[in-house]
Every structure is written in C-alpha cells, then in structure tokens.
Short mmCIF file of C-alpha atoms and ligand atoms in Angstrom, two decimals:
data_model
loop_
_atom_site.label_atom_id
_atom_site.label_comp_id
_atom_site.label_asym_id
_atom_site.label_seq_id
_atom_site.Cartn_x
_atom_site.Cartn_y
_atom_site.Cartn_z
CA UNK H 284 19.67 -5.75 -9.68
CA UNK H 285 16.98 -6.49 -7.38
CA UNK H 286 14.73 -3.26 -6.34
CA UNK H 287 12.77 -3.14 -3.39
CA UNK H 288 10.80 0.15 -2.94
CA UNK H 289 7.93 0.21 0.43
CA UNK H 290 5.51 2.86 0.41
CA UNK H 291 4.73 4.53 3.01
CA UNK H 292 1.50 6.83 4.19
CA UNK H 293 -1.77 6.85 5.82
CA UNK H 294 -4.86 4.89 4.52
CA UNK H 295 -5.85 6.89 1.38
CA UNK H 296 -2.98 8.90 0.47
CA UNK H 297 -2.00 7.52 -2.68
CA UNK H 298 0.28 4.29 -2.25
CA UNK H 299 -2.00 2.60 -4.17
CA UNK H 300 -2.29 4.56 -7.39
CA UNK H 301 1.72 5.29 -7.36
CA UNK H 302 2.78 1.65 -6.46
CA UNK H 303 0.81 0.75 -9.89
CA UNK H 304 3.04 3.33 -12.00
CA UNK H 305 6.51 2.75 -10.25
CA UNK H 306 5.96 -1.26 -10.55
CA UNK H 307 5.10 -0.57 -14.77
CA UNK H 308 8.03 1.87 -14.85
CA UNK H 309 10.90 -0.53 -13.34
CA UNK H 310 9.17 -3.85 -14.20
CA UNK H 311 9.10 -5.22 -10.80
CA UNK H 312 5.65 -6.61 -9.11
CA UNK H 313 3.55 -4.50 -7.16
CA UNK H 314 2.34 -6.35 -3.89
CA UNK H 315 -0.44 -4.87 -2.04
CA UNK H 316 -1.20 -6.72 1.29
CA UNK H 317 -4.89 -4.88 0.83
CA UNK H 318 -5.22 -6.43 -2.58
CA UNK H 319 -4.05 -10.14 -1.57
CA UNK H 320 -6.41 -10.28 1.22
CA UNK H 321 -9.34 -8.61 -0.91
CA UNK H 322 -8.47 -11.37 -3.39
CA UNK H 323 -8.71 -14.13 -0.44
CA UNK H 324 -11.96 -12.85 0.44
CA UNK H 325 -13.24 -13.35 -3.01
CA UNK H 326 -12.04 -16.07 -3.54
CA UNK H 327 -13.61 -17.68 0.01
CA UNK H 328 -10.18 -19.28 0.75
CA UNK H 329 -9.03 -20.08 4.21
CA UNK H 330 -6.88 -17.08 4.74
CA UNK H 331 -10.23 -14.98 3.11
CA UNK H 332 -12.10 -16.62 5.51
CA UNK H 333 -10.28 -15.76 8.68
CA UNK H 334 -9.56 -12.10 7.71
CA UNK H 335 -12.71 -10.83 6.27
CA UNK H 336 -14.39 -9.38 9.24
CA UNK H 337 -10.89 -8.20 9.98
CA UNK H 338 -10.84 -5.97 7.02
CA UNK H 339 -14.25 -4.92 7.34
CA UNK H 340 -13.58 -3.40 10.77
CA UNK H 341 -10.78 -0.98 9.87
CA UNK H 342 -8.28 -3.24 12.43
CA UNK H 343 -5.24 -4.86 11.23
CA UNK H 344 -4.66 -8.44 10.44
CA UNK H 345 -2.01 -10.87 12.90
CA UNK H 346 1.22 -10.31 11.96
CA UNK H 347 1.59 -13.90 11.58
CA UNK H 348 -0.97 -14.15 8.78
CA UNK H 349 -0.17 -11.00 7.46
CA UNK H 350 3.84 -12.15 6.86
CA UNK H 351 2.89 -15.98 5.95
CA UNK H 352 1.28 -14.23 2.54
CA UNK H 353 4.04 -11.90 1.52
CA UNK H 354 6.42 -14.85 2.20
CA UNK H 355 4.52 -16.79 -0.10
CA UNK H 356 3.94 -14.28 -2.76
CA UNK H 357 7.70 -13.16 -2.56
CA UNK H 358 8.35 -16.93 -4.46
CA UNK H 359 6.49 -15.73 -7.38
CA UNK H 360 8.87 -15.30 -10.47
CA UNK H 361 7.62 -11.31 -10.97
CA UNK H 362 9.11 -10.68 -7.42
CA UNK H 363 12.02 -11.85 -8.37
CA UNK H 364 13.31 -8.74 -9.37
CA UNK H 365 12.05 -6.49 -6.73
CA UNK H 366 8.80 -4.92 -5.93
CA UNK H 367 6.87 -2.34 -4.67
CA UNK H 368 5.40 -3.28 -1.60
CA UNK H 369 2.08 -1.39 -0.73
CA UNK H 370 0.27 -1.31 2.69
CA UNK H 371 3.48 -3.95 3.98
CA UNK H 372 4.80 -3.48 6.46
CA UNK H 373 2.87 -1.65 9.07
CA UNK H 374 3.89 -2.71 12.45
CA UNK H 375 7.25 -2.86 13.54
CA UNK H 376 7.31 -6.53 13.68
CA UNK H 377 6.06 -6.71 10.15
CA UNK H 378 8.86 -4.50 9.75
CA UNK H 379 11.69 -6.60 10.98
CA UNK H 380 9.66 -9.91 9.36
CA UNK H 381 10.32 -8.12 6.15
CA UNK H 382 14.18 -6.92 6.88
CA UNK H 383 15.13 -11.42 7.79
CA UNK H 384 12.59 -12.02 4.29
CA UNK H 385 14.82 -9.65 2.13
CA UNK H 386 18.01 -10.78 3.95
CA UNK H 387 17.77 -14.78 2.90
CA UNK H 388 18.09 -13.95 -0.53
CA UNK H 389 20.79 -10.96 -0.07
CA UNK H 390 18.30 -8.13 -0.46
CA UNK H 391 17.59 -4.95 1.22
CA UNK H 392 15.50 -2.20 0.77
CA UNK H 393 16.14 0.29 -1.34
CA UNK H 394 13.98 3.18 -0.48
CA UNK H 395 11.39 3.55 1.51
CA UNK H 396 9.03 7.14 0.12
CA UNK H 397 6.77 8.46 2.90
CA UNK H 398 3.80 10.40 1.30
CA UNK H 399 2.57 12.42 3.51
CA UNK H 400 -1.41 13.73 3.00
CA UNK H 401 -2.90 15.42 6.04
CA UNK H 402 -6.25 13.74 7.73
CA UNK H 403 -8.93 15.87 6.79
CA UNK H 404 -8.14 14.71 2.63
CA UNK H 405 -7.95 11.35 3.56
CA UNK H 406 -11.49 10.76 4.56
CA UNK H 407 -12.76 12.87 1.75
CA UNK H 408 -9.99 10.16 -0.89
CA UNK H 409 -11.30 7.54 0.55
CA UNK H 410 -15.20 8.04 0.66
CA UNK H 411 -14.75 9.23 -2.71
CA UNK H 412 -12.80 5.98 -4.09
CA UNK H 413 -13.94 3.47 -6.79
CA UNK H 414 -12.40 0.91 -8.57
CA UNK H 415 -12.75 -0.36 -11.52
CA UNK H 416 -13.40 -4.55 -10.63
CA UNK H 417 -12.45 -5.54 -14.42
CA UNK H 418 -8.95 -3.25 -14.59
CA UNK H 419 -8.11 -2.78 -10.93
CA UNK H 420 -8.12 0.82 -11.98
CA UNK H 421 -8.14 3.15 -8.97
CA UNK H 422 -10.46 6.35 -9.58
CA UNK H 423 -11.78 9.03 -7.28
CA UNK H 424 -14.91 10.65 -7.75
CA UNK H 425 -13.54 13.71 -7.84
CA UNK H 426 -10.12 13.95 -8.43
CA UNK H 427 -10.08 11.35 -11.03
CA UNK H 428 -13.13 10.78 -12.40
CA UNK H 429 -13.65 6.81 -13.64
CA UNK H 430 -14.67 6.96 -17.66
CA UNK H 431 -18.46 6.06 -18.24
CA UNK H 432 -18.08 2.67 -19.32
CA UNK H 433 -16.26 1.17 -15.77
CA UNK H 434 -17.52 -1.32 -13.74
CA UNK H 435 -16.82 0.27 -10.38
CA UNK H 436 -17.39 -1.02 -6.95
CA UNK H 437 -17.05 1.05 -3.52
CA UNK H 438 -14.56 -1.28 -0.61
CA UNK H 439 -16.63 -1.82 2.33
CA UNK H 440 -14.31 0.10 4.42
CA UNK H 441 -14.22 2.83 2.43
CA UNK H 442 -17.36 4.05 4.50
CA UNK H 443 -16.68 6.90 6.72
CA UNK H 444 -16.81 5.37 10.71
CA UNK H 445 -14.16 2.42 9.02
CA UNK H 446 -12.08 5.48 8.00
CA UNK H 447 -11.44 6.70 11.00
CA UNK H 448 -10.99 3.39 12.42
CA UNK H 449 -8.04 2.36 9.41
CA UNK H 450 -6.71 6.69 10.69
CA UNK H 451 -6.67 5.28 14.05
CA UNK H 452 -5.09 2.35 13.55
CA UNK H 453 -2.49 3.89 10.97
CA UNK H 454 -1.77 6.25 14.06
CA UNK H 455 -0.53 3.62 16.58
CA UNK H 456 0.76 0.71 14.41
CA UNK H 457 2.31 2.02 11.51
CA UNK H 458 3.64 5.77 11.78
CA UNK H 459 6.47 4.88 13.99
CA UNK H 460 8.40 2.95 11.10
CA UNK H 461 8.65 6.63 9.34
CA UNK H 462 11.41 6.94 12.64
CA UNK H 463 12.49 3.26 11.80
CA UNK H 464 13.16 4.01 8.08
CA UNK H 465 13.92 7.58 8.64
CA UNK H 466 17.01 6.15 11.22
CA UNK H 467 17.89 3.50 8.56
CA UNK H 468 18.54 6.42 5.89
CA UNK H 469 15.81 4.88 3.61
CA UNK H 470 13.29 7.33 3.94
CA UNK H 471 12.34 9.90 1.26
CA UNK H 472 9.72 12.18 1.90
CA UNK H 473 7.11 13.24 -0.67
CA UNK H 474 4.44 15.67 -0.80
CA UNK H 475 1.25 13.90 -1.45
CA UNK H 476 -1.13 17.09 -1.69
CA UNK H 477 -0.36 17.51 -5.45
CA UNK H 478 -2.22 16.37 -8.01
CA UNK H 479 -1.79 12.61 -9.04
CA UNK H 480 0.86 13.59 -11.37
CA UNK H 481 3.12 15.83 -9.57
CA UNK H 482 3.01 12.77 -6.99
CA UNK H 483 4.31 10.51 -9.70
CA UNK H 484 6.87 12.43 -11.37
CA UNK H 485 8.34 13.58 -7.68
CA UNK H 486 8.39 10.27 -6.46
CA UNK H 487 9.74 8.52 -10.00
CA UNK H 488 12.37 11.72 -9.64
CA UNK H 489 13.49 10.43 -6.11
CA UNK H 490 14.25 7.00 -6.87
CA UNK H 491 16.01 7.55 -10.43
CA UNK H 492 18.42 10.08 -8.39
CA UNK H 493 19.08 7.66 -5.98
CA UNK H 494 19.51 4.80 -8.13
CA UNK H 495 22.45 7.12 -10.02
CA UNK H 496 23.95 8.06 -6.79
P1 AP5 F 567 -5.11 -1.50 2.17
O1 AP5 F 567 -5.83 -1.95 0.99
O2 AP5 F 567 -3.63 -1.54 2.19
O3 AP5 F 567 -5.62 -0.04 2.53
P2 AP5 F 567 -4.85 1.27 3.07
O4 AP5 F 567 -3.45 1.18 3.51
O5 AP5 F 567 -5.81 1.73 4.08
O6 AP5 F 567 -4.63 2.10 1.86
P3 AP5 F 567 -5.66 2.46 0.82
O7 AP5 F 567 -5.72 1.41 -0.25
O8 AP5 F 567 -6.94 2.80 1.49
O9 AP5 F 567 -5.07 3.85 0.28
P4 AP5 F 567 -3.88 4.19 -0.70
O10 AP5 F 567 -2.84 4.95 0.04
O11 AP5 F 567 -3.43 3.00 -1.48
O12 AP5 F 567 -4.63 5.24 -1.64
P5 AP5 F 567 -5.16 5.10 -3.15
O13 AP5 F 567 -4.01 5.13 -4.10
O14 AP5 F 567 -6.16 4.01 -3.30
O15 AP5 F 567 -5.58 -2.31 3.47
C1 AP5 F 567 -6.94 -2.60 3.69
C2 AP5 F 567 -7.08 -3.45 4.96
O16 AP5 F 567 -6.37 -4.70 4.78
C3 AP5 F 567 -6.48 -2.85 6.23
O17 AP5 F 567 -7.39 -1.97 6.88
C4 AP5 F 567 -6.20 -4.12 7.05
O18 AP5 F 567 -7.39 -4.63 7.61
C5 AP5 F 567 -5.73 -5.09 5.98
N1 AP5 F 567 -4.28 -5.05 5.76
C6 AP5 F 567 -3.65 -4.71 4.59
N2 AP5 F 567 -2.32 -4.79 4.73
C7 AP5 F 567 -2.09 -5.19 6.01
C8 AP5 F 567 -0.92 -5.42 6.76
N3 AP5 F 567 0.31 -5.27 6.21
N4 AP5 F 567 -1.05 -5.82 8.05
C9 AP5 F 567 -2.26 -6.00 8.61
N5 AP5 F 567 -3.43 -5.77 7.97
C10 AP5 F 567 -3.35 -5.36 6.68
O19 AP5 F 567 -5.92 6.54 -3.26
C11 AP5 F 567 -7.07 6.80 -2.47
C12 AP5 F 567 -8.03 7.71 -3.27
O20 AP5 F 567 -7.41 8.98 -3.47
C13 AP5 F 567 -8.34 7.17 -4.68
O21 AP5 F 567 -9.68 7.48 -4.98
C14 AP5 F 567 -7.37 7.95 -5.61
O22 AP5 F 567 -7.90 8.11 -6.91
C15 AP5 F 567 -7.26 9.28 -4.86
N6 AP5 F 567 -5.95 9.90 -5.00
C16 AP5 F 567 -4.73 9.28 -4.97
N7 AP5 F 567 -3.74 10.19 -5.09
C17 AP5 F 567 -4.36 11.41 -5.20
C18 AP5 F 567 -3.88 12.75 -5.34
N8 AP5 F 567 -2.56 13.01 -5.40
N9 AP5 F 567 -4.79 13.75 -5.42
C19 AP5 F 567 -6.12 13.49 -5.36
N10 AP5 F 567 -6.65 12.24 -5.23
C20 AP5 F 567 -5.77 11.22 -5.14
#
C-alpha cells in the first residue's frame, strides 16, 4: 500500500522533527523541499544556484522549480512506497501540482496532519534551532538540547527579521490549503504545544486509527 502523509504548519512548528519519526516508523521516505534545496545549495548545482538567495530571504521558491524537484525525487525507489512530504506543498498550485503527481501512478493522499503552534513559539523554535550537519539531527537549544559532541550549524534564515519574513509568507501562501485539505476530509489537527513526544505519539495515534478505519 502506498502512504502519502503531508505535514502541515507554520515555519518552526515541528514538521521537521515528526516527518523524521513517522518516515522510520512506516518505512516510507521523508522529502523535505527545505532539505533538497539546502542540499542544492551545497552542492553549488544549478537549481542551488538559482534558489539560494531565495532561501536566504524568507520568500518562497517558483512553483515551477519548486514541483520540477519533487517530481524528480518522487522516481527514487524509497518513494515508492509513500512518503512524508515536509514543507510541500505550500501554495495552492503546488497543491494541485502534487494532487495530478500522485494521480499518474494511482495515488492519493492519505492524511494531511495540521500542527498547529501559535507565533510567538515559533520565533523563539526557530532562533533556538541547530542541527547536527553529520546526522541531520534537529535540536533546539532549549527544548532539546544537542549532546556535547555534535557538529551543529545555525540555517541562515533561522535569524530573527528572516523569521518573520518565512511567518509572513506562511500567512498568505500556505495557510489556505488547511481549508483545501480540511474540505477534502484529509485534515487532522494536532496540538503542537506539547512536548516533542506528546507531538509524536498524537500524531503516530492519528494515522494508525485511520489506517484501521
Ligand atoms: P523549510 O526548510 O521547509 O522550512 P520551514 O517550513 O520554514 O520549516 P522549518 O524547517 O523551519 O520548521 P519545522 O516545522 O520543520 O520545525 P522543526 O521540526 O525543524 O523551508 C526553508 C525555505 O526553503 C523556505 O523559506 C523557502 O525559501 C524554501 N522552500 C522550501 N519548501 C518550499 C516549497 N514547497 N515552495 C517554495 N519554497 C520552498 O522544529 C523547529 C525547532 O523547534 C527545532 O529546534 C526543534 O527541536 C524544536 N521543536 C520541534 N518540536 C518541538 C516541540 N514540540 N516542543 C519544543 N520544541 C520543538
């Protein structure tokens, strides 16, 4: 059976760290638009090229460009089974790109779970961030502290002005597919205020009940 889970939320409230433990759980891939462009950029490629400033401004990257990569990552044999797709889609024609992907090989999505993390966390989550550049390991300063021995490094637009730039953009591009799922009966909301944990086991909770419906 082919699972395809897209999480949904504001910059910073946890996609990340959950997409890593619901991908491990079901075996499926975990594709984070944020990561693949990151990975671009490091690598100097053409698409890295062409979408670094991009990133390092807070906006959003074409459409075009944006759905190009997932295309091309969704022919990779770990996908093959589903994923969990993280920071894709967020604009309503990334949206529909990704309802005609699914469609040519007789998918749909599955669920779609909405956490939902009120703005004044998010800029202290995300100014607080590391990660650890050997492990991919998300920490936070904070809330989960990184052990001694990681190599961490701080995203560029993890500094506070980008923040609110990413909030902004999060505002007018991307919260109106909570209506879109919401109308498709996909969505599933999920309190992302509670500790890391009580994310995971809610969220893990939601999609074992509905895959037993
Ligand atoms: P992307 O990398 O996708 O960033 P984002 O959506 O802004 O999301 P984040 O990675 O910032 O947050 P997250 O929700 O994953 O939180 P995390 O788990 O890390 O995109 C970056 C840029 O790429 C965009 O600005 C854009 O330019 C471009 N881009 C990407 N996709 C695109 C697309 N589809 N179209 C166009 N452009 C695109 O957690 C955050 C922090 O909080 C961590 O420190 C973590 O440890 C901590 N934390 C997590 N959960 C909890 C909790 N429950 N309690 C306390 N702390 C917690």
């Amino acid at each position: 059976m082919q699972l395809y889970f897209v999480m949904l939320g504001p910059p910073g409230a946890g996609k990340g760290t959950q997409a890593k433990t619901v991908s491990q759980e079901l075996d499926i891939a975990h594709i984070s638009t944020g990561d693949l462009f990151r990975d671009n950029i490091a690598r100097k490629t053409d698409l890295g090229k062409q979408v670094e400033e991009i990133l390092a401004s807070g906006a959003l990257v074409p459409d075009k460009l944006t759905v190009e990569m997932v295309r091309q990552r969704f022919q990779e044999s770990d996908a093959k089974n589903g994923a969990v797709l993280d920071g894709f889609p967020r604009t309503p024609g990334q949206a529909k790109a990704l309802d005609s992907l699914l469609a040519e090989f007789d998918a749909s999505i599955a669920l779609v779970p909405y956490v939902r993390v009120s703005d004044n966390l998010l800029v202290e989550r995300l100014t607080g961030r590391r990660t650890d550049e050997q492990t991919g390991k998300i920490y936070h300063l904070k809330y989960n502290p990184p052990p001694p021995d990681a190599k961490l490094t701080h995203r560029p637009d993890d500094q506070e002005d980008t923040v609110r730039r990413r909030l902004q953009e999060y505002e007018k591009n991307t919260a109106p597919l909570i209506e879109y799922y919401r109308e498709k009966g996909v969505l599933r909301e999920i309190d992302g205020e509670q500790a890391i944990e009580a994310v995971t086991a809610d969220l893990l909770g939601i999609i074992k009940a509905d895959m037993t419906a």
